[in-house]
Structures are given as C-alpha cells and as structure tokens.
Coordinates of C-alpha atoms in Angstrom, one line a residue:
Chain A
M23 CA 13.2 5.2 -39.4
T24 CA 12.9 6.9 -35.6
E25 CA 11.8 4.9 -33.0
L26 CA 7.7 5.8 -32.4
A27 CA 7.0 6.8 -28.8
S28 CA 5.7 5.0 -26.7
Y29 CA 4.8 4.8 -23.0
N30 CA 6.8 4.8 -20.3
F31 CA 7.0 1.5 -18.5
A32 CA 3.8 1.0 -16.7
Y33 CA 2.1 4.0 -18.3
L34 CA 2.6 6.9 -15.4
D35 CA 5.8 9.2 -15.5
E36 CA 8.2 8.5 -12.9
Q37 CA 7.3 11.2 -10.5
T38 CA 4.0 10.3 -10.0
K39 CA 5.5 6.8 -9.2
R40 CA 7.4 8.8 -6.9
M41 CA 4.7 9.9 -5.5
I42 CA 2.5 7.0 -4.9
R43 CA 5.3 5.2 -4.0
R44 CA 6.3 7.7 -1.4
A45 CA 2.5 7.5 -0.4
I46 CA 2.3 3.7 -0.3
L47 CA 5.4 3.4 2.0
K48 CA 3.5 5.9 4.7
A49 CA 0.1 3.9 4.0
I50 CA 2.3 1.1 5.2
A51 CA 3.5 2.4 8.2
I52 CA 0.2 3.7 9.3
P53 CA -1.9 0.2 8.9
G54 CA -5.5 1.2 7.9
Y55 CA -5.0 5.1 7.8
Q56 CA -6.1 6.7 4.3
V57 CA -2.9 8.6 2.9
P58 CA -3.8 11.4 0.4
F59 CA -2.1 11.8 -3.0
A60 CA -2.4 13.2 -6.3
S61 CA -4.5 11.1 -8.2
R62 CA -3.7 11.2 -11.9
E63 CA -6.5 10.9 -15.0
M64 CA -6.4 7.5 -16.3
P65 CA -7.3 6.5 -19.9
M66 CA -10.5 4.8 -18.1
P67 CA -13.3 6.4 -16.4
Y68 CA -13.4 7.0 -12.4
G69 CA -15.3 3.7 -10.9
W70 CA -13.5 1.2 -13.4
G71 CA -10.2 1.2 -10.9
T72 CA -8.3 3.8 -11.6
G73 CA -6.9 3.8 -8.2
G74 CA -6.0 0.1 -8.1
V75 CA -4.7 1.0 -11.6
Q76 CA -2.5 3.4 -10.4
V77 CA -1.2 1.6 -7.0
T78 CA -0.3 -1.9 -9.3
A79 CA 1.6 0.3 -11.9
S80 CA 3.8 2.0 -9.0
I81 CA 4.8 -1.2 -8.0
I82 CA 4.9 -3.5 -10.8
G83 CA 8.1 -4.6 -12.4
P84 CA 9.0 -7.2 -15.6
D85 CA 9.3 -9.5 -13.6
D86 CA 5.8 -9.7 -11.7
V87 CA 2.7 -11.9 -12.9
L88 CA -0.2 -10.0 -13.1
K89 CA -3.7 -11.5 -11.9
V90 CA -6.7 -9.3 -12.1
I91 CA -10.2 -10.2 -10.7
D92 CA -13.7 -8.7 -10.7
Q93 CA -15.9 -9.9 -8.0
G94 CA -14.2 -13.2 -8.5
A95 CA -13.9 -13.7 -12.0
D96 CA -10.8 -13.5 -14.3
D97 CA -13.0 -13.3 -17.0
T98 CA -15.3 -10.4 -17.0
T99 CA -14.6 -6.7 -18.9
N100 CA -13.3 -4.7 -15.9
A101 CA -10.5 -7.7 -15.1
V102 CA -9.9 -8.4 -18.9
S103 CA -9.4 -4.8 -19.8
I104 CA -7.0 -4.1 -16.8
R105 CA -5.2 -6.8 -17.2
A106 CA -4.9 -6.1 -21.1
F107 CA -4.0 -2.5 -20.0
F108 CA -0.6 -4.0 -17.9
Q109 CA -0.1 -6.2 -20.9
K110 CA 0.1 -3.3 -23.5
V111 CA 2.0 -0.6 -21.3
A112 CA 3.8 -2.9 -19.0
D113 CA 4.6 -6.1 -20.6
V114 CA 4.0 -8.3 -18.1
A115 CA 3.0 -12.0 -17.4
V116 CA -0.1 -12.1 -16.5
T117 CA -2.3 -15.4 -15.5
T118 CA -5.6 -16.4 -14.0
H119 CA -3.9 -18.8 -11.4
T120 CA -3.9 -17.3 -7.8
Q121 CA -1.0 -19.1 -6.3
D122 CA 1.4 -18.1 -9.9
A123 CA 0.5 -14.3 -9.7
T124 CA 2.9 -11.7 -7.7
I125 CA 0.3 -9.0 -7.5
I126 CA -3.0 -9.5 -7.7
Q127 CA -5.4 -6.8 -8.9
T128 CA -9.0 -6.7 -7.3
R129 CA -12.5 -5.5 -7.2
H130 CA -14.8 -6.8 -4.0
R131 CA -13.6 -10.0 -3.6
I132 CA -10.5 -12.0 -2.0
P133 CA -9.0 -14.9 -3.6
E134 CA -10.7 -18.5 -2.0
Q135 CA -7.1 -19.7 -1.7
T136 CA -5.1 -18.2 0.6
L137 CA -2.3 -16.1 -0.4
R138 CA 1.6 -16.6 0.4
E139 CA 4.3 -14.4 2.0
G140 CA 5.5 -12.0 -0.9
Q141 CA 2.5 -11.8 -2.9
V142 CA 0.5 -8.7 -3.0
L143 CA -3.4 -8.0 -3.1
V144 CA -4.3 -4.6 -4.7
Y145 CA -8.1 -3.4 -3.9
Q146 CA -10.0 -1.3 -6.1
V147 CA -11.7 1.2 -3.7
P148 CA -15.1 3.0 -4.8
I149 CA -15.3 5.2 -1.4
P150 CA -12.4 5.0 0.8
E151 CA -13.8 6.5 3.7
P152 CA -16.0 4.1 5.9
L153 CA -17.5 7.4 7.8
R154 CA -18.4 9.0 4.8
F155 CA -22.2 8.1 4.6
L156 CA -22.4 9.2 8.3
E157 CA -20.4 12.4 8.2
P158 CA -20.5 13.8 4.7
R159 CA -17.2 16.5 5.6
E160 CA -14.0 15.2 5.1
T161 CA -13.1 17.9 7.7
E162 CA -14.9 16.4 10.5
T163 CA -14.5 12.7 9.3
R164 CA -10.4 13.2 9.4
K165 CA -11.0 15.1 13.4
M166 CA -13.0 11.2 13.7
H167 CA -10.2 9.4 12.8
A168 CA -7.6 11.6 15.0
L169 CA -9.3 11.1 18.2
E170 CA -10.4 7.8 17.2
E171 CA -14.0 9.0 17.6
Y172 CA -16.0 5.7 16.1
G173 CA -19.0 6.2 18.4
L174 CA -20.8 7.1 15.2
M175 CA -20.3 3.7 13.0
H176 CA -21.7 2.1 16.2
V177 CA -24.4 3.6 16.8
K178 CA -25.0 3.0 12.5
L179 CA -24.7 -1.0 13.6
Y180 CA -27.3 -0.8 16.2
E181 CA -30.1 1.2 14.0
D182 CA -29.2 -2.2 11.8
I183 CA -29.3 -4.0 14.6
A184 CA -33.0 -2.3 16.2
R185 CA -34.8 -1.9 12.8
H186 CA -33.4 -5.7 11.3
G187 CA -33.3 -7.5 14.2
R188 CA -29.4 -8.1 13.3
I189 CA -26.4 -5.9 11.3
S190 CA -27.9 -5.5 8.3
T191 CA -24.4 -4.3 6.4
T192 CA -23.4 -7.3 3.8
Y193 CA -20.4 -5.6 2.2
A194 CA -17.8 -2.8 2.5
Y195 CA -18.6 -4.1 6.2
P196 CA -16.2 -1.4 8.6
V197 CA -13.2 -3.4 10.1
K198 CA -10.8 -1.9 12.4
V199 CA -7.3 -2.4 11.9
A200 CA -4.3 -3.3 14.4
S201 CA -6.8 -1.8 16.9
R202 CA -6.9 1.8 15.9
Y203 CA -8.1 2.8 12.7
V204 CA -11.5 1.9 11.4
M205 CA -11.3 0.8 8.0
D206 CA -13.5 0.4 5.1
P207 CA -12.1 -3.0 3.6
S208 CA -14.0 -1.9 0.1
P209 CA -17.0 -3.4 -0.8
T210 CA -16.0 -6.8 -0.4
P211 CA -19.2 -9.5 1.0
K212 CA -18.3 -9.2 4.8
F213 CA -17.6 -13.2 3.8
D214 CA -14.4 -12.2 3.1
N215 CA -13.6 -10.1 6.1
P216 CA -12.3 -12.7 8.2
K217 CA -9.9 -13.7 5.5
M218 CA -7.9 -10.0 6.0
H219 CA -7.0 -10.6 9.9
M220 CA -3.7 -11.8 10.4
Y221 CA -3.6 -12.3 6.2
E222 CA -0.2 -13.6 4.9
A223 CA 0.2 -11.1 2.0
L224 CA 0.4 -7.3 1.8
Q225 CA -3.1 -5.5 1.3
L226 CA -2.5 -2.0 -1.2
F227 CA -6.3 0.1 -1.4
G228 CA -6.1 2.6 -3.9
A229 CA -9.7 5.0 -4.5
G230 CA -8.6 7.0 -7.5
R231 CA -11.5 9.5 -7.7
E232 CA -11.3 9.7 -3.9
K233 CA -7.0 10.4 -4.2
R234 CA -6.5 8.0 -1.7
I235 CA -4.4 5.2 -0.5
Y236 CA -4.1 2.5 2.2
A237 CA -3.0 -0.9 3.2
V238 CA -3.1 -3.7 6.0
P239 CA 0.7 -5.1 6.1
P240 CA 0.8 -9.0 6.6
Y241 CA -0.2 -10.3 10.0
T242 CA -1.7 -7.1 11.4
E243 CA -5.0 -7.5 13.5
V244 CA -8.1 -6.6 11.7
V245 CA -11.1 -7.0 13.6
S246 CA -14.6 -6.5 12.3
L247 CA -16.7 -4.1 14.6
D248 CA -19.8 -5.8 16.1
F249 CA -21.5 -5.8 19.7
E250 CA -20.7 -8.6 22.5
D251 CA -24.7 -9.7 21.9
H252 CA -24.5 -9.0 18.1
P253 CA -21.3 -11.0 16.8
F254 CA -19.7 -10.4 13.3
E255 CA -21.5 -13.0 11.1
I256 CA -20.2 -13.8 7.3
Q257 CA -23.1 -15.2 5.0
T258 CA -23.6 -19.1 4.6
F259 CA -25.0 -21.0 2.0
S260 CA -26.7 -24.0 2.1
Q261 CA -26.3 -24.9 -1.5
N262 CA -22.7 -26.6 -3.0
C263 CA -21.5 -24.6 -6.3
A264 CA -23.5 -26.2 -8.9
L265 CA -20.3 -26.5 -10.9
C266 CA -17.2 -27.8 -8.7
N267 CA -19.6 -28.4 -5.6
A268 CA -17.0 -26.6 -3.2
H269 CA -18.8 -25.8 0.0
G270 CA -17.8 -22.6 2.2
V271 CA -17.1 -21.0 -0.3
Y272 CA -18.8 -17.6 -1.5
L273 CA -21.6 -18.1 -4.2
D274 CA -22.8 -16.0 -7.1
E275 CA -26.6 -16.6 -7.9
V276 CA -27.2 -17.2 -11.8
V277 CA -30.6 -17.1 -13.3
L278 CA -31.0 -19.5 -16.2
D279 CA -33.9 -19.1 -17.6
D280 CA -37.9 -17.4 -17.1
K281 CA -39.1 -19.9 -15.1
G282 CA -37.3 -19.9 -12.0
G283 CA -34.3 -21.7 -12.9
R284 CA -31.2 -20.7 -10.9
M285 CA -27.8 -22.1 -10.0
F286 CA -25.5 -21.4 -7.9
V287 CA -21.6 -21.0 -8.6
C288 CA -18.4 -20.1 -7.0
S289 CA -17.6 -16.4 -7.3
D290 CA -13.8 -17.2 -7.4
T291 CA -13.6 -18.7 -11.0
D292 CA -10.1 -19.5 -10.8
N293 CA -11.0 -21.7 -7.8
C294 CA -14.1 -23.3 -8.8
E295 CA -11.3 -24.0 -12.3
D296 CA -8.9 -25.7 -10.4
R297 CA -11.5 -27.4 -8.4
R298 CA -13.2 -28.7 -11.4
A299 CA -9.6 -30.0 -13.0
H300 CA -8.7 -31.8 -9.6
G301 CA -12.2 -33.9 -10.3
H302 CA -14.7 -32.2 -8.3
V303 CA -18.1 -32.3 -9.7
G304 CA -21.6 -30.4 -9.0
E305 CA -24.9 -31.4 -9.3
M306 CA -25.0 -29.0 -12.9
L307 CA -22.3 -30.2 -14.0
A308 CA -23.4 -33.9 -13.2
Q309 CA -26.7 -33.7 -15.1
D310 CA -25.4 -34.4 -18.9
P311 CA -25.5 -32.6 -21.0
P312 CA -26.7 -30.0 -18.2
L313 CA -29.7 -28.4 -20.2
G314 CA -30.4 -31.5 -22.1
K315 CA -33.7 -32.2 -20.6
E316 CA -35.1 -29.1 -21.6
A317 CA -33.6 -29.3 -25.1
A318 CA -35.8 -32.1 -25.6
E319 CA -38.9 -30.8 -24.7
Chain B
M21 CA 32.0 25.5 -8.3
I22 CA 30.2 22.0 -8.4
D23 CA 32.4 19.2 -7.5
S24 CA 32.4 16.4 -10.7
E25 CA 31.6 13.8 -8.0
A26 CA 28.6 15.2 -7.2
L27 CA 27.6 14.8 -11.1
S28 CA 28.5 11.2 -11.4
G29 CA 26.9 7.8 -10.5
G30 CA 23.2 7.6 -10.4
F31 CA 20.9 4.4 -11.4
T32 CA 22.0 3.5 -15.2
H33 CA 18.0 2.3 -15.9
P34 CA 16.2 4.6 -13.9
V35 CA 12.9 3.1 -14.2
F36 CA 13.4 -0.7 -13.3
Q37 CA 16.5 0.4 -10.5
S38 CA 13.6 2.3 -8.9
Q39 CA 11.1 0.1 -8.8
S40 CA 13.2 -3.2 -8.1
A41 CA 14.8 -0.6 -5.2
F42 CA 11.3 0.9 -4.1
R43 CA 10.1 -2.9 -4.0
M44 CA 12.9 -3.9 -1.3
L45 CA 11.4 -0.9 0.2
M46 CA 8.2 -2.0 0.1
D47 CA 8.5 -5.6 1.1
G48 CA 10.9 -3.8 3.7
M49 CA 8.0 -1.5 5.3
A50 CA 5.2 -4.2 5.3
R51 CA 7.8 -6.6 7.2
P52 CA 9.3 -5.2 9.4
G53 CA 13.2 -6.7 10.6
T54 CA 14.2 -8.6 7.3
I55 CA 16.7 -7.7 5.7
Q56 CA 17.1 -6.5 2.0
T57 CA 20.1 -6.0 0.1
V58 CA 20.5 -3.7 -2.8
A59 CA 22.5 -4.9 -5.5
T60 CA 23.2 -2.1 -8.3
D61 CA 25.9 0.3 -7.7
V62 CA 24.8 4.0 -7.7
G63 CA 27.6 5.7 -7.8
Q64 CA 27.3 7.6 -4.5
P65 CA 29.7 9.8 -3.3
E66 CA 31.4 8.9 0.1
P67 CA 30.3 9.2 3.1
L68 CA 26.9 8.2 1.9
R69 CA 26.5 4.0 1.1
T70 CA 24.6 1.9 -1.7
A71 CA 21.5 1.1 0.0
A72 CA 21.3 5.1 1.5
G73 CA 21.7 6.4 -1.8
A74 CA 19.2 4.1 -4.1
I75 CA 16.5 5.2 -1.5
A76 CA 17.7 8.9 -2.2
L77 CA 17.3 8.5 -5.5
T78 CA 14.7 6.2 -5.7
L79 CA 12.0 8.9 -3.5
C80 CA 13.2 12.1 -3.4
D81 CA 12.1 14.4 -5.6
H82 CA 11.8 18.5 -5.6
E83 CA 8.5 17.8 -3.7
T84 CA 10.3 16.5 -0.7
P85 CA 12.7 18.3 1.5
V86 CA 15.9 16.2 2.4
W87 CA 17.6 17.4 5.6
L88 CA 21.4 15.9 5.9
S89 CA 23.7 15.4 9.3
A90 CA 26.5 17.5 9.6
G91 CA 28.6 15.1 8.4
L92 CA 26.9 14.4 5.2
G93 CA 26.3 18.1 4.9
K94 CA 29.8 18.9 4.5
S95 CA 30.6 16.6 2.2
V96 CA 29.0 16.4 -1.6
V97 CA 26.4 14.2 -0.8
G98 CA 24.1 16.8 -0.6
E99 CA 25.0 18.2 -4.4
W100 CA 24.7 14.8 -5.3
I101 CA 21.2 14.0 -4.3
G102 CA 20.5 17.9 -5.6
F103 CA 21.6 17.0 -9.1
H104 CA 20.1 14.1 -9.6
T105 CA 17.2 13.9 -7.9
G106 CA 16.1 17.7 -7.5
A107 CA 15.2 17.2 -4.1
P108 CA 15.6 21.2 -2.2
L109 CA 18.1 20.4 1.2
T110 CA 17.2 22.1 4.2
R111 CA 18.5 23.0 7.5
E112 CA 14.8 22.7 9.7
K113 CA 14.2 19.2 10.6
A114 CA 10.8 20.0 10.9
E115 CA 10.3 20.7 7.3
A116 CA 12.1 17.2 5.8
R117 CA 10.2 14.1 4.3
F118 CA 14.0 12.6 4.1
A119 CA 16.4 13.1 6.9
F120 CA 19.8 11.2 5.9
L121 CA 22.2 10.9 9.1
E122 CA 25.7 9.2 8.7
P123 CA 27.2 6.4 11.4
G124 CA 27.9 7.5 14.7
I125 CA 25.5 10.3 14.7
T126 CA 23.3 10.2 18.2
P127 CA 19.7 12.5 17.3
A128 CA 19.2 14.0 21.3
S129 CA 15.4 13.6 20.4
F130 CA 13.2 12.4 16.9
G131 CA 11.1 15.1 18.1
L132 CA 12.4 17.9 16.0
F133 CA 11.6 16.3 12.7
A134 CA 7.7 16.3 11.2
L135 CA 5.8 14.1 12.9
G136 CA 2.8 14.5 11.2
S137 CA -0.2 15.8 13.0
Q138 CA -3.2 13.8 14.4
E139 CA -5.2 14.3 11.0
Y140 CA -2.6 13.6 8.5
P141 CA -0.1 11.2 10.3
D142 CA 1.6 10.6 7.3
R143 CA 2.7 14.4 6.7
S144 CA 6.8 13.3 8.8
T145 CA 9.9 12.7 8.2
T146 CA 11.3 9.2 7.0
L147 CA 14.5 9.0 8.9
V148 CA 17.7 6.9 6.9
L149 CA 20.2 5.8 9.8
E150 CA 23.2 4.2 8.5
V151 CA 24.6 1.8 11.2
A152 CA 27.7 -0.8 10.9
A153 CA 26.0 -3.7 10.2
L154 CA 22.5 -6.1 10.1
R155 CA 22.1 -9.3 11.2
L156 CA 19.7 -11.7 11.1
E157 CA 21.8 -14.3 13.3
A158 CA 23.3 -14.1 16.2
G159 CA 26.5 -11.9 16.3
S160 CA 28.1 -9.0 17.7
G161 CA 26.1 -5.8 18.0
Q162 CA 22.6 -5.0 19.8
K163 CA 19.7 -7.8 19.9
L164 CA 16.6 -6.1 19.1
T165 CA 13.3 -8.5 19.6
L166 CA 10.4 -6.9 16.7
S167 CA 7.2 -7.7 16.7
G168 CA 3.9 -5.4 15.9
P169 CA 2.3 -5.5 12.2
G170 CA 3.9 -7.6 9.4
I171 CA 5.3 -9.5 11.9
L172 CA 4.3 -12.9 12.7
Q173 CA 4.7 -13.4 16.6
S174 CA 7.9 -11.4 16.8
R175 CA 11.6 -11.2 14.8
E176 CA 14.8 -11.0 16.3
I177 CA 17.7 -8.9 14.6
W178 CA 21.5 -7.8 15.4
I179 CA 22.5 -4.5 14.8
D180 CA 26.2 -3.5 15.1
G181 CA 26.7 0.6 15.3
L182 CA 23.0 1.1 16.4
P183 CA 23.5 4.9 18.6
D184 CA 22.9 3.9 22.5
S185 CA 20.0 6.2 22.8
F186 CA 17.6 4.4 20.0
S187 CA 15.8 2.0 22.1
R188 CA 14.5 5.4 24.3
L189 CA 14.3 7.9 21.4
W190 CA 11.8 4.2 20.1
I191 CA 9.9 4.3 22.7
D192 CA 9.1 8.1 22.5
N193 CA 8.5 7.7 19.1
R194 CA 6.3 4.8 19.7
A195 CA 3.9 6.5 22.5
L196 CA 3.2 9.9 19.9
F197 CA 1.4 6.8 17.3
P198 CA -0.1 7.6 14.8
R199 CA 2.2 10.4 14.4
G200 CA 5.6 9.4 14.3
V201 CA 8.4 9.2 12.2
D202 CA 9.5 5.6 10.1
V203 CA 13.1 4.2 10.4
I204 CA 14.9 3.0 7.4
L205 CA 18.4 1.6 8.7
T206 CA 21.0 1.0 6.0
A207 CA 24.6 -0.5 6.0
G208 CA 26.3 -0.7 3.5
R209 CA 24.3 -2.2 0.5
D210 CA 21.3 -3.6 3.2
L211 CA 18.5 -1.9 4.2
L212 CA 16.1 -2.7 7.2
C213 CA 12.6 -0.7 7.9
L214 CA 11.3 0.0 11.5
P215 CA 8.3 1.8 10.6
R216 CA 6.3 3.6 13.5
T217 CA 4.2 1.0 14.5
T218 CA 7.1 -1.8 15.6
K219 CA 7.6 -2.4 19.2
I220 CA 11.3 -2.7 20.0
A221 CA 12.2 -4.9 22.5
A222 CA 16.2 -5.2 23.9

C-alpha cells in the first residue's frame, strides 16, 4: 500500500516559506515599513486572514502552541477555522489560553493580558496602507513613505476635529513606528493602540490580498498620531463586563431581546473566562438564573 | 569537475531544520544582540562555519544572488551553496541579496552592496560576517553597547575578531536609514543579528 500524498508541513511549499521568511526578516529590520511579498492563493477567501495564515505558516514549527482569536474571541467562525486548519496541516498544539500560546494569530484585537518575550502576535490585515483612502495610487503612497510626508494624514485627523469636534477615528487608528513610518495597526480598536508601544512580544502583520508584510519588533516606540490640543484618547466604558465584572477592558455590546435589553461583555473571551474561574462575577451572572425573571413572565 | 565536498552535507530534515534556523534568525532580528546557537550540523565545507551554512540553507534559493568574499569564493563554498539551494553566485555586490564574508575581511564600505531605495528599502543585501567569538559576558574582544528597536534600554556584547572599521561603517549605514544593509554576525555555531535600526556605541 502506498502512502497517500499529504500537504507539506504547514501547507505552504518550502520555497514560498523561504520567500515569506526573507520578507519577515526585512520587515523586522525596518519597523513599520510594508515589505511586498508574493502572496499565494490559500484555501480560504481573501478577507478571512490569508495574510496572517501565510505568516503563521512560515514561522510555525512542531513545538509551537497556537492560539487564534477573532475580535478577541477564540470561539468564532474565523478563529475556529484557522485553528482547525493548522491542526490539520501542521499538527500543532492549540490553546485558548493567552499565556500558554507561543504564536497568537489575531483578527482585530490585542489580548488584554500582556504578552511576554518570545511570544509572537500575528495580525490579519485587510488594508495595510494607512494612506490608501487619502491617496489611491500605490506609486504616490510609496513616495510619501519614502519622503516621510505624512501631512495628509494629519489633515485627515484635523478634518475629523473640524467636523465632529474630536478625532472620530475609532479603529485602524494610524500610528508612527520608531519615529519613522506611519503604519496601520490593522482594524484594531484604538483602545489597543497603547498596548503596541514598547510591547514585549514581536508583532507581525500579514495582508494577503494586498501582498504586504510588516512588523513591529519588541520594545519599539509606537505612537498614535494626534495634536497637542487634541491628544490621543482611547475608548472608555462606563459599565463593567456583565459576566466577569472586569473594568478597563474592551467590551462588546450584546443585544439580548427586542425590548432594549443589552449587556456588555469582554471582547477577550480568554481573559473573561480566566477571571470567572478566579471567582469574579458580573451582574448578569449574579442574577440566578440570568434570564429567570423573563422566563417566569 | 564538481568537488564531492560540494554535494555533501545539507539539512537532514530540511522542513523542520530550516524552520528552526529561521526562528533563531527571526528572534535574533527582533532582539538584536541576543546570541542564538545552531545545534544541527549542516556539513558545510571550510572555511564556511555552521551558523553561516545554516543561514544559507535556510534563506537562499534561486531568487537570491549570493556574493562571496575572496577567501570563500576560492573554496568549494560557492558550489556547495549552489548545489543545496540553487542560488546563483554574483560578483556584483549590488546584485547580492546575501553576502558571506570570511573572518578577517574588512569591507572598505557597505556602500557597494545593495542598499535598497528610499521607496523599497527592503531590497538590500544581508551581510553574513564571520567573527572569532560572540559573548554576552565581559571577556576579550571589542565591547559594543547596542540600543534601538528590539532592545529594552541597552544591551552589551563582546566580539572577538570584529573588523576595526566596523563601528565607522555602521555609523555610515545608520545614516542612510531607512536604506542600508542588515548584518548577521556568525561565530561557529553562534549567530547575532544587527538590523539597520540598531545603534552601536563602542
């Protein structure tokens, strides 16, 4: 009996991995600069994280422990599919615990728990060019980065203030990396921007459709753009998490019924579960059972 | 006639050994001044050493012209890299994606290597420079204090056999940022990365 042909380890062929690995090394050497790479077709549509998956596939080894999050959650479609993909093609251990993972692939959130040295955070990026909506031509945005000409971005933020009285950009909030390149932190809420500054873990960004890889090494300055009289601010929440009572974390609003019922819960599910396991109880969990009153009506 | 030495060696498990070597390079680039040690033998011919051999096997292929310094060029190293990776050799420094330099070589300038352009600074040569020894504790050799991205405050390293002119060349290289070369120092099985962002104080 012949052995059935199987995928190469981590799906990509070795030549593709080498090409991506070379791009990653140059990306780390030039923090915030977008390195073009020959993005491959992946067995999932663009927009599902093909860039992040290619970066993860190029760096992952048999000893790695992978965590995948989608908007902070381990149990949503995108996260579950990508985790299953790597279990199948790389046979690696997976986890939902932030501190156990060596590689965390993320879509649009940074874990609430601080990462440690040696962990790698891989972002899925839809549009890597922060200047793209201001200048559609790649030749021009290249030149703007080359000349460090970021006036247009400040004009955009100023127009926000002129129109709304404040900078209304709430996600994909532009940052300047190591005092040189303006970078799109991917559509993470601006709540997460301060975490990127002097972060302990290596941050890698992969954009599959746009064919770009960029990186922020550990302990690198990442400054959100702002003005002296309109300093950068993050979102604040008046409520605590309804399940774990956490304060100062990013919360998602969940609509409960058609009578205006709603709850705010942690977007980082691992952090929330960990807090509940340690005995923290939010107001919705304290009601026992949570929906008992309504059921009795 | 091809030397049989050129056909020997290489990774025994290319997929996993190149992944492991790459992670050392990635961690090394992300944390300049840390020393990574390549454990596997790669059977590279003299005067190439283990870490430099592993770098060639991990990163070079038909897309990456390789430049060799005179001593390496005279040896079977070029044929070995060609056989195992398919990388073409070039005599033009400006065409090289990777350049391997034997110990004791002092390049007059990094300026003849590819430095990238202001628009595409990534299109630059990565230099793999062999030295006698890399140390994290005080010892013989030249002491360098590193700072910059990837380093919390600063990190001290001691290097035996670093060309005297290296600090001056590095200042010139730093001045070109974001253009410039990236350097990987190798000493036997050890390697240490110096991306172009790293500031060096002697």
